[in-house]
Backbone as numpy.savetxt, mean C-alpha at the origin, in Angstrom:
# Nx Ny Nz CAx CAy CAz Cx Cy Cz
23.53 -9.38 15.73 22.13 -9.20 15.00 21.22 -7.64 15.41
21.84 -7.11 16.50 21.05 -5.85 16.88 21.59 -4.77 15.87
22.76 -4.97 15.11 23.27 -3.92 14.04 22.60 -4.22 12.71
22.25 -5.48 12.66 21.72 -5.77 11.23 20.14 -5.48 11.59
19.72 -5.46 12.47 18.16 -5.21 12.75 18.00 -3.74 12.62
18.80 -2.89 13.42 18.70 -1.57 13.05 19.08 -0.95 11.76
19.85 -1.81 11.04 19.96 -1.33 9.62 18.80 -1.76 8.86
18.35 -2.98 9.19 17.02 -3.33 8.47 15.63 -2.31 8.58
15.78 -1.94 10.17 14.62 -0.64 10.33 15.01 0.61 9.83
15.96 1.07 9.75 16.24 2.47 8.93 15.87 1.99 7.20
16.13 1.00 6.92 16.05 0.48 5.22 14.33 0.65 5.20
13.69 -0.06 6.31 12.33 -0.22 6.18 11.74 1.29 6.03
11.90 2.13 7.18 11.48 3.53 7.07 11.56 3.79 5.72
12.91 3.92 5.30 13.64 4.72 3.99 12.36 4.37 3.02
12.14 2.93 2.77 11.27 2.63 1.77 9.72 3.25 1.59
9.30 3.03 3.18 8.03 3.51 3.27 7.42 4.93 3.39
8.75 5.76 3.45 8.56 7.10 3.11 8.75 7.36 1.45
8.95 6.74 0.96 9.04 6.81 -0.54 7.47 6.63 -1.31
7.07 7.63 -1.77 5.70 7.41 -2.16 5.64 6.34 -2.97
4.38 5.72 -3.03 3.86 4.28 -3.79 2.59 4.00 -3.61
2.05 3.16 -4.24 0.59 2.82 -4.31 -0.23 2.82 -2.82
0.52 2.28 -1.73 -0.42 2.26 -0.60 -0.56 3.82 0.13
0.58 4.76 0.01 0.76 5.79 0.38 -0.21 6.80 -0.23
-0.48 6.61 -1.76 -1.24 7.80 -2.46 -2.50 6.88 -1.97
-2.67 5.92 -1.96 -4.63 5.74 -2.03 -4.66 6.02 -0.26
-4.00 5.57 0.35 -4.42 5.97 1.94 -4.54 7.73 2.00
-3.53 8.54 1.67 -3.80 9.74 1.46 -5.22 10.35 0.86
-5.42 10.14 -0.63 -6.72 10.21 -1.14 -7.93 9.68 -0.64
-7.81 8.45 0.02 -8.98 7.93 1.14 -9.44 8.81 2.01
-8.26 9.19 2.86 -8.22 10.12 3.90 -8.83 11.51 3.67
-8.47 12.32 2.54 -8.83 13.54 2.37 -10.23 13.02 2.07
-10.59 12.43 1.16 -12.01 12.19 0.81 -13.09 11.80 1.62
-12.71 10.91 2.26 -13.68 10.30 3.68 -13.39 10.34 5.07
-12.19 11.13 5.32 -11.73 11.23 6.89 -10.73 10.29 7.15
-10.46 10.46 8.33 -9.51 9.82 9.26 -9.88 8.28 9.36
-11.17 8.17 9.71 -11.58 6.90 10.12 -11.43 5.86 9.11
-12.04 6.36 7.92 -11.93 5.49 6.67 -10.81 5.08 6.14
-9.73 5.83 6.44 -8.24 5.86 6.49 -7.69 4.49 7.22
-7.91 4.88 8.66 -7.53 4.00 9.28 -7.84 2.69 8.91
-9.12 2.45 8.61 -9.70 1.11 8.54 -8.65 0.68 7.08
-8.41 1.59 6.22 -7.78 1.23 5.06 -6.32 0.30 5.45
-5.69 1.27 6.48 -4.48 0.77 7.02 -4.49 -0.70 7.66
-5.52 -0.83 8.15 -5.69 -2.25 8.90 -5.67 -3.00 7.42
-6.61 -2.61 6.53 -6.39 -3.64 5.48 -4.96 -3.76 4.68
-4.38 -3.04 4.58 -2.77 -2.79 4.00 -2.13 -3.45 5.04
-2.10 -3.56 6.25 -1.13 -4.05 6.96 -1.69 -5.80 7.28
-2.84 -5.92 6.76 -3.20 -7.39 6.86 -2.69 -8.01 5.34
-2.78 -7.23 4.30 -2.13 -7.59 3.12 -0.68 -7.96 2.93
0.10 -6.78 3.77 1.50 -7.20 4.21 2.08 -8.12 4.91
0.97 -8.44 5.93 1.42 -9.65 6.80 1.24 -10.85 5.99
-0.03 -10.97 4.98 -0.12 -12.15 4.18 0.84 -12.40 3.13
1.36 -11.35 2.45 2.54 -11.21 1.54 3.80 -11.92 2.25
4.19 -11.31 3.47 5.25 -11.90 4.30 5.04 -13.46 4.67
3.84 -14.09 4.79 3.95 -15.37 5.06 4.28 -16.29 3.89
3.73 -15.43 2.90 4.14 -15.99 1.47 5.25 -16.16 1.15
6.06 -15.10 1.23 7.68 -14.93 1.04 8.16 -15.99 2.17
7.95 -16.38 3.26 8.51 -17.04 4.08 8.47 -18.34 3.55
7.40 -18.96 3.03 7.18 -20.30 2.41 7.63 -20.53 0.98
8.37 -19.31 0.67 8.77 -19.34 -0.69 7.63 -19.02 -2.11
6.51 -18.60 -1.81 5.65 -18.52 -2.65 6.21 -17.56 -3.36
6.82 -16.58 -2.90 7.17 -15.36 -3.74 7.96 -15.54 -5.07
9.08 -16.41 -4.27 10.35 -16.60 -5.40 9.62 -17.45 -6.33
8.69 -18.45 -6.04 7.64 -18.99 -7.28 7.20 -18.15 -8.28
6.38 -17.07 -7.87 5.79 -16.22 -8.81 7.09 -15.44 -9.55
8.11 -15.00 -8.61 9.06 -14.46 -9.80 9.60 -15.48 -10.85
9.57 -16.63 -10.37 10.31 -17.98 -11.38 9.19 -18.15 -12.72
7.89 -17.52 -12.34 7.36 -17.70 -13.79 6.76 -16.45 -14.36
7.37 -15.96 -15.13 7.12 -14.61 -15.72 5.46 -14.33 -16.05
4.76 -15.15 -16.61 3.36 -15.15 -17.07 2.61 -14.95 -15.61
2.76 -15.48 -14.73 2.29 -15.12 -13.33 2.67 -13.75 -12.74
3.82 -13.24 -13.05 4.24 -12.42 -12.25 3.76 -11.07 -13.05
3.60 -11.26 -14.43 3.10 -10.16 -15.32 1.62 -9.92 -15.26
1.21 -11.07 -14.67 -0.39 -10.91 -14.69 -0.85 -10.35 -13.16
0.02 -10.39 -12.17 -0.04 -9.92 -10.98 0.08 -8.37 -11.22
1.35 -8.19 -11.75 1.81 -6.66 -11.96 0.74 -5.86 -12.58
0.34 -6.20 -13.60 -0.78 -5.57 -14.38 -2.08 -5.43 -13.87
-2.48 -6.54 -12.91 -3.65 -6.67 -12.27 -3.38 -5.35 -11.00
-2.25 -5.04 -10.59 -2.14 -4.09 -9.71 -2.12 -2.69 -10.19
-1.70 -2.61 -11.61 -1.79 -1.32 -12.07 -3.09 -0.92 -12.46
-3.74 -2.09 -13.14 -5.31 -1.74 -13.48 -6.32 -1.51 -12.14
-5.99 -2.03 -10.97 -6.55 -1.82 -9.83 -6.12 -0.02 -9.39
-5.02 0.42 -9.72 -4.73 1.75 -9.13 -5.36 2.51 -10.50
-5.40 1.87 -11.58 -6.13 3.17 -12.31 -7.82 2.98 -12.32
-8.46 1.85 -11.61 -9.51 1.81 -11.35 -9.95 2.67 -10.16
-9.08 2.71 -9.31 -9.39 3.84 -8.34 -9.07 5.10 -8.79
-8.36 5.45 -9.36 -8.10 6.75 -10.14 -9.46 7.15 -10.83
-10.00 6.39 -11.56 -11.24 6.66 -12.10 -12.47 6.92 -10.98
-12.61 6.04 -9.99 -13.59 6.02 -8.79 -12.89 7.55 -8.28
-11.90 7.99 -7.88 -11.72 9.16 -7.13 -12.33 10.29 -8.00
-12.03 10.30 -9.35 -12.69 11.37 -10.08 -13.93 11.22 -10.34
-14.62 10.22 -10.62 -16.16 10.49 -10.38 -16.67 10.58 -9.40
-16.39 9.84 -8.43 -16.96 10.31 -7.19 -16.82 11.84 -6.51
-16.08 12.61 -6.84 -15.41 13.82 -6.53 -16.69 14.71 -7.53
-17.30 14.06 -8.41 -18.51 14.56 -9.32 -20.03 14.45 -8.77
-19.84 13.66 -8.06 -21.24 12.93 -6.96 -21.33 13.72 -5.99
-22.90 14.01 -5.37 -22.97 13.93 -4.32 -22.31 13.55 -2.96
-21.89 13.87 -1.97 -21.41 13.07 -1.50 -22.16 11.95 -0.65
-21.96 10.69 -0.79 -22.87 9.64 -0.45 -22.62 9.30 1.03
-23.71 9.46 1.52 -23.75 9.22 2.96 -23.84 7.48 3.42
-22.45 7.03 3.93 -22.25 5.89 4.36 -22.12 5.51 5.66
-23.00 4.54 6.25 -22.90 4.25 7.72 -21.42 3.86 7.93
-20.91 4.02 9.26 -19.47 3.77 9.68 -19.01 2.26 9.00
-20.24 1.47 9.44 -19.77 -0.12 9.29 -19.79 -0.28 8.01
-20.51 0.27 6.88 -20.24 0.03 5.30 -18.91 0.53 4.95
-18.83 1.82 5.63 -17.65 2.51 5.13 -16.35 2.10 5.66
-16.46 1.41 6.71 -15.17 0.95 7.29 -15.03 -0.60 6.41
-15.99 -1.29 6.09 -15.72 -2.50 5.42 -15.09 -2.06 4.03
-15.69 -1.35 3.30 -15.06 -0.82 2.08 -14.12 -0.35 1.85
-13.48 0.27 2.79 -12.11 1.10 2.88 -11.16 -0.27 3.15
-11.42 -0.90 4.36 -10.34 -1.97 4.62 -10.35 -3.12 3.54
-11.41 -3.16 2.57 -11.46 -4.35 1.55 -10.41 -3.82 0.60
-10.81 -2.44 0.34 -10.16 -2.01 -0.64 -8.19 -1.77 -0.48
-8.23 -1.33 0.65 -6.76 -1.28 1.39 -6.08 -2.72 1.12
-6.67 -3.83 1.73 -6.31 -5.33 1.42 -6.05 -5.68 -0.06
-6.94 -5.06 -0.78 -6.76 -5.56 -2.14 -5.59 -4.76 -2.74
-5.70 -3.41 -2.75 -4.57 -2.59 -3.39 -3.20 -2.99 -2.64
-3.03 -3.51 -1.48 -1.63 -4.18 -1.12 -1.47 -5.45 -1.85
-2.35 -6.30 -1.72 -2.24 -7.43 -2.36 -1.77 -7.41 -3.62
-2.17 -6.58 -4.57 -2.00 -6.29 -6.07 -0.29 -5.18 -6.05
-0.05 -4.90 -5.11 0.99 -3.99 -5.19 2.36 -4.90 -5.44
2.76 -4.72 -6.53 4.02 -5.80 -6.57 5.42 -4.75 -5.87
5.19 -3.52 -5.57 6.24 -3.24 -4.99 6.53 -3.96 -3.69
5.49 -4.23 -2.76 5.51 -4.87 -1.63 5.91 -6.28 -1.71
5.66 -6.90 -2.81 6.09 -8.64 -2.83 7.39 -8.03 -3.08
7.92 -7.63 -4.14 9.34 -7.79 -4.39 10.39 -7.03 -3.24
9.47 -6.56 -2.32 10.42 -6.07 -0.76 11.18 -7.32 -0.21
9.80 -8.09 0.13 10.16 -9.23 0.42 10.97 -10.42 -0.03
10.89 -10.17 -1.45 11.79 -11.33 -2.34 13.26 -10.74 -2.18
13.36 -9.65 -2.44 14.56 -8.95 -2.90 15.47 -8.46 -1.70
14.61 -7.30 -0.67 15.25 -6.72 0.16 15.28 -7.62 1.38
14.46 -8.14 1.80 14.28 -8.88 3.14 15.30 -9.73 3.27
15.72 -10.70 1.84 16.69 -11.95 2.44 17.96 -11.19 2.50
18.25 -10.39 2.35 19.50 -9.63 2.33 20.01 -9.46 3.86
19.02 -9.18 4.72 18.99 -9.10 5.98 19.09 -10.35 6.92
19.09 -11.61 6.15 19.30 -12.97 6.96 20.54 -13.52 7.28
21.08 -13.62 8.58 22.28 -14.07 8.70 22.30 -15.74 8.50
23.37 -16.27 7.67 23.50 -17.50 7.48 23.82 -18.24 8.43
24.68 -17.52 9.66 24.70 -18.65 10.94 23.96 -18.69 11.58
22.32 -18.01 11.42 21.38 -18.24 12.30 20.24 -18.85 11.73
19.07 -19.93 12.46 17.98 -20.25 11.92 17.48 -19.18 10.80
17.01 -19.34 9.91 16.64 -18.51 8.86 15.11 -18.09 9.06
14.44 -19.55 9.52 12.95 -19.05 9.68 12.73 -18.17 10.64
13.17 -17.96 11.66 12.67 -17.25 13.01 13.46 -15.79 12.63
14.32 -15.63 11.90 14.79 -14.54 11.56 13.91 -13.51 10.18
13.28 -14.55 9.54 12.27 -14.01 8.51 11.28 -13.63 9.18
10.58 -14.57 10.01 9.40 -13.96 10.54 9.42 -12.47 11.79
10.63 -12.54 12.12 11.08 -11.37 13.15 11.15 -9.92 11.84
11.65 -10.28 10.83 11.83 -8.98 9.76 10.70 -8.90 9.31
9.75 -9.72 8.84 8.47 -9.56 8.53 7.70 -8.48 9.24
7.53 -8.99 10.49 6.65 -8.28 11.53 7.52 -6.68 11.55
8.69 -6.81 11.51 9.16 -5.53 11.77 8.63 -4.40 10.72
9.07 -5.17 9.38 8.23 -4.27 8.24 6.89 -4.02 8.50
6.04 -4.95 8.84 4.61 -4.74 8.78 4.40 -3.51 9.94
5.08 -3.54 11.27 4.72 -2.69 12.33 5.27 -1.01 11.59
6.40 -1.11 11.01 7.09 0.21 10.41 6.34 0.96 9.65
5.79 -0.07 8.30 4.68 0.48 7.55 3.38 1.11 7.99
2.92 0.20 8.73 1.50 0.33 9.72 1.56 1.93 9.89
2.86 2.08 11.02 2.77 3.16 11.85 2.88 4.50 10.76
3.88 4.31 9.60 4.14 5.60 8.50 2.70 5.34 8.01
1.93 4.63 7.75 0.72 4.53 6.97 -0.28 5.60 7.81
-0.51 5.10 9.25 -1.35 5.90 9.86 -0.83 7.34 9.94
0.23 7.57 10.00 0.89 9.04 10.03 0.24 9.80 8.72
0.35 9.03 7.58 0.02 9.61 6.10 -1.62 9.88 6.43
-2.33 8.89 7.15 -3.61 9.16 7.14 -4.10 10.43 7.94
-3.41 10.57 9.41 -3.68 11.54 9.89 -3.51 12.97 9.64
-2.30 12.81 8.82 -2.02 14.19 8.37 -3.10 14.48 7.14
-3.03 13.56 6.35 -4.25 13.85 5.17 -5.49 14.22 5.52
-5.83 13.47 6.53 -7.39 13.62 6.94 -7.71 14.84 7.81
-6.36 15.68 8.02 -6.87 16.79 8.66 -7.02 18.07 7.86
-6.90 17.68 6.71 -7.46 18.68 5.55 -8.89 18.49 5.05
-9.33 17.08 5.35 -10.59 16.60 4.63 -11.79 17.74 5.02
-11.87 18.39 6.06 -13.14 19.25 6.40 -13.08 20.45 5.50
-12.05 20.84 4.99 -11.84 21.93 4.10 -12.19 21.75 2.71
-12.39 20.45 2.25 -12.93 20.19 1.00 -14.12 19.85 0.76
-15.07 20.36 1.61 -16.65 20.13 1.46 -17.17 20.77 0.35
-16.76 21.85 -0.24 -17.45 22.45 -1.12 -17.20 22.11 -2.46
-18.50 22.06 -3.31 -18.12 21.14 -4.60 -17.13 21.57 -5.27
-17.01 22.62 -5.66 -15.74 22.70 -6.49 -14.72 22.33 -5.93
-14.23 22.55 -4.51 -13.03 21.88 -4.31 -12.92 20.74 -4.50
-14.03 19.82 -4.30 -13.97 18.39 -4.21 -13.88 18.01 -6.02
-14.21 18.59 -6.62 -14.18 18.44 -8.01 -12.61 18.54 -8.58
-12.21 19.56 -8.10 -10.75 20.10 -8.28 -10.08 19.01 -7.57
-9.92 18.61 -6.29 -9.16 17.81 -5.85 -9.41 16.34 -6.27
-10.65 16.05 -6.83 -10.73 14.77 -7.36 -10.13 14.55 -8.52
-9.92 15.62 -9.30 -8.98 15.71 -10.40 -7.38 15.59 -10.13
-7.29 16.08 -8.99 -5.76 16.02 -8.54 -5.50 14.59 -8.08
-6.39 13.84 -7.31 -6.33 12.67 -6.79 -6.01 11.53 -7.87
-7.00 11.77 -9.10 -6.94 10.88 -10.17 -5.91 10.94 -10.80
-5.10 12.08 -11.24 -3.96 12.25 -11.78 -2.76 11.89 -10.89
-2.85 11.87 -9.44 -2.02 11.14 -8.69 -1.81 9.72 -8.77
-3.12 9.04 -8.63 -3.08 7.69 -8.84 -2.78 7.10 -10.22
-2.90 7.77 -11.50 -2.29 7.60 -12.67 -0.96 7.33 -12.76
-0.27 8.49 -12.27 1.07 8.87 -12.07 1.63 7.73 -11.29
1.08 7.29 -10.15 1.67 5.97 -9.48 1.73 4.58 -10.38
0.31 4.65 -10.90 0.28 3.54 -11.73 1.32 3.31 -12.91
1.75 4.32 -13.37 2.62 4.55 -14.41 4.01 4.07 -13.83
4.45 4.85 -12.51 5.52 4.65 -11.79 5.43 3.21 -11.48
4.72 2.47 -11.18 4.71 1.22 -10.67 4.85 0.40 -11.88
4.28 0.53 -13.08 4.67 -0.41 -14.25 5.92 0.01 -14.79
6.55 1.22 -14.51 7.71 1.28 -15.08 8.93 0.62 -14.11
8.90 0.67 -12.83 9.81 0.14 -11.73 9.60 -1.12 -11.48
8.43 -1.63 -11.90 8.63 -3.48 -11.52 8.70 -4.16 -12.76
9.17 -3.37 -14.40 9.25 -4.17 -15.25 10.48 -4.95 -15.43
10.35 -5.76 -15.69 11.63 -6.79 -15.78 12.35 -6.19 -17.27
13.67 -6.44 -17.01 14.54 -5.72 -17.95 14.82 -7.25 -19.28
């Protein structure tokens, strides 16, 4: 089991280091609003990952995969949400910096992180396609699945927090209006690119 767990851990790290919807959104948010907002979003993403993992344990993920209409609906909802975030990043960069109290900013960031992850088909596909391949048939499946799910959430949360800390470090340098406009356009283009990538990579053949 130790060898399997180590292989799984390395797989989780490799997958999470690959740019995706969560990483892109967390980086954009942290540069725009700072590390605190990014960390609130990390908590929302972690909760979303835990919820998706719980659904996978009870077979809901396989049920979704077996229903093409339901799968496509969720996939396009995730793509649409990324495009909404791209528009929001572009528009927000052209408005004066809105002063939000920490509680309001924290809740908004947490909520968006949660929604972004629940509508992230890549996260759901991990639980359905990658994680089951590490479950050993000679041991109780439920306990293994729960352990593997928790390992993935911990690894993903650690990497997401690292992204937030690195991205948040440059946030003080982008307070000038011209810099905000430029980076707003860059972030919007990045999120549009991620939306296209998600659409292509999760399309069924």
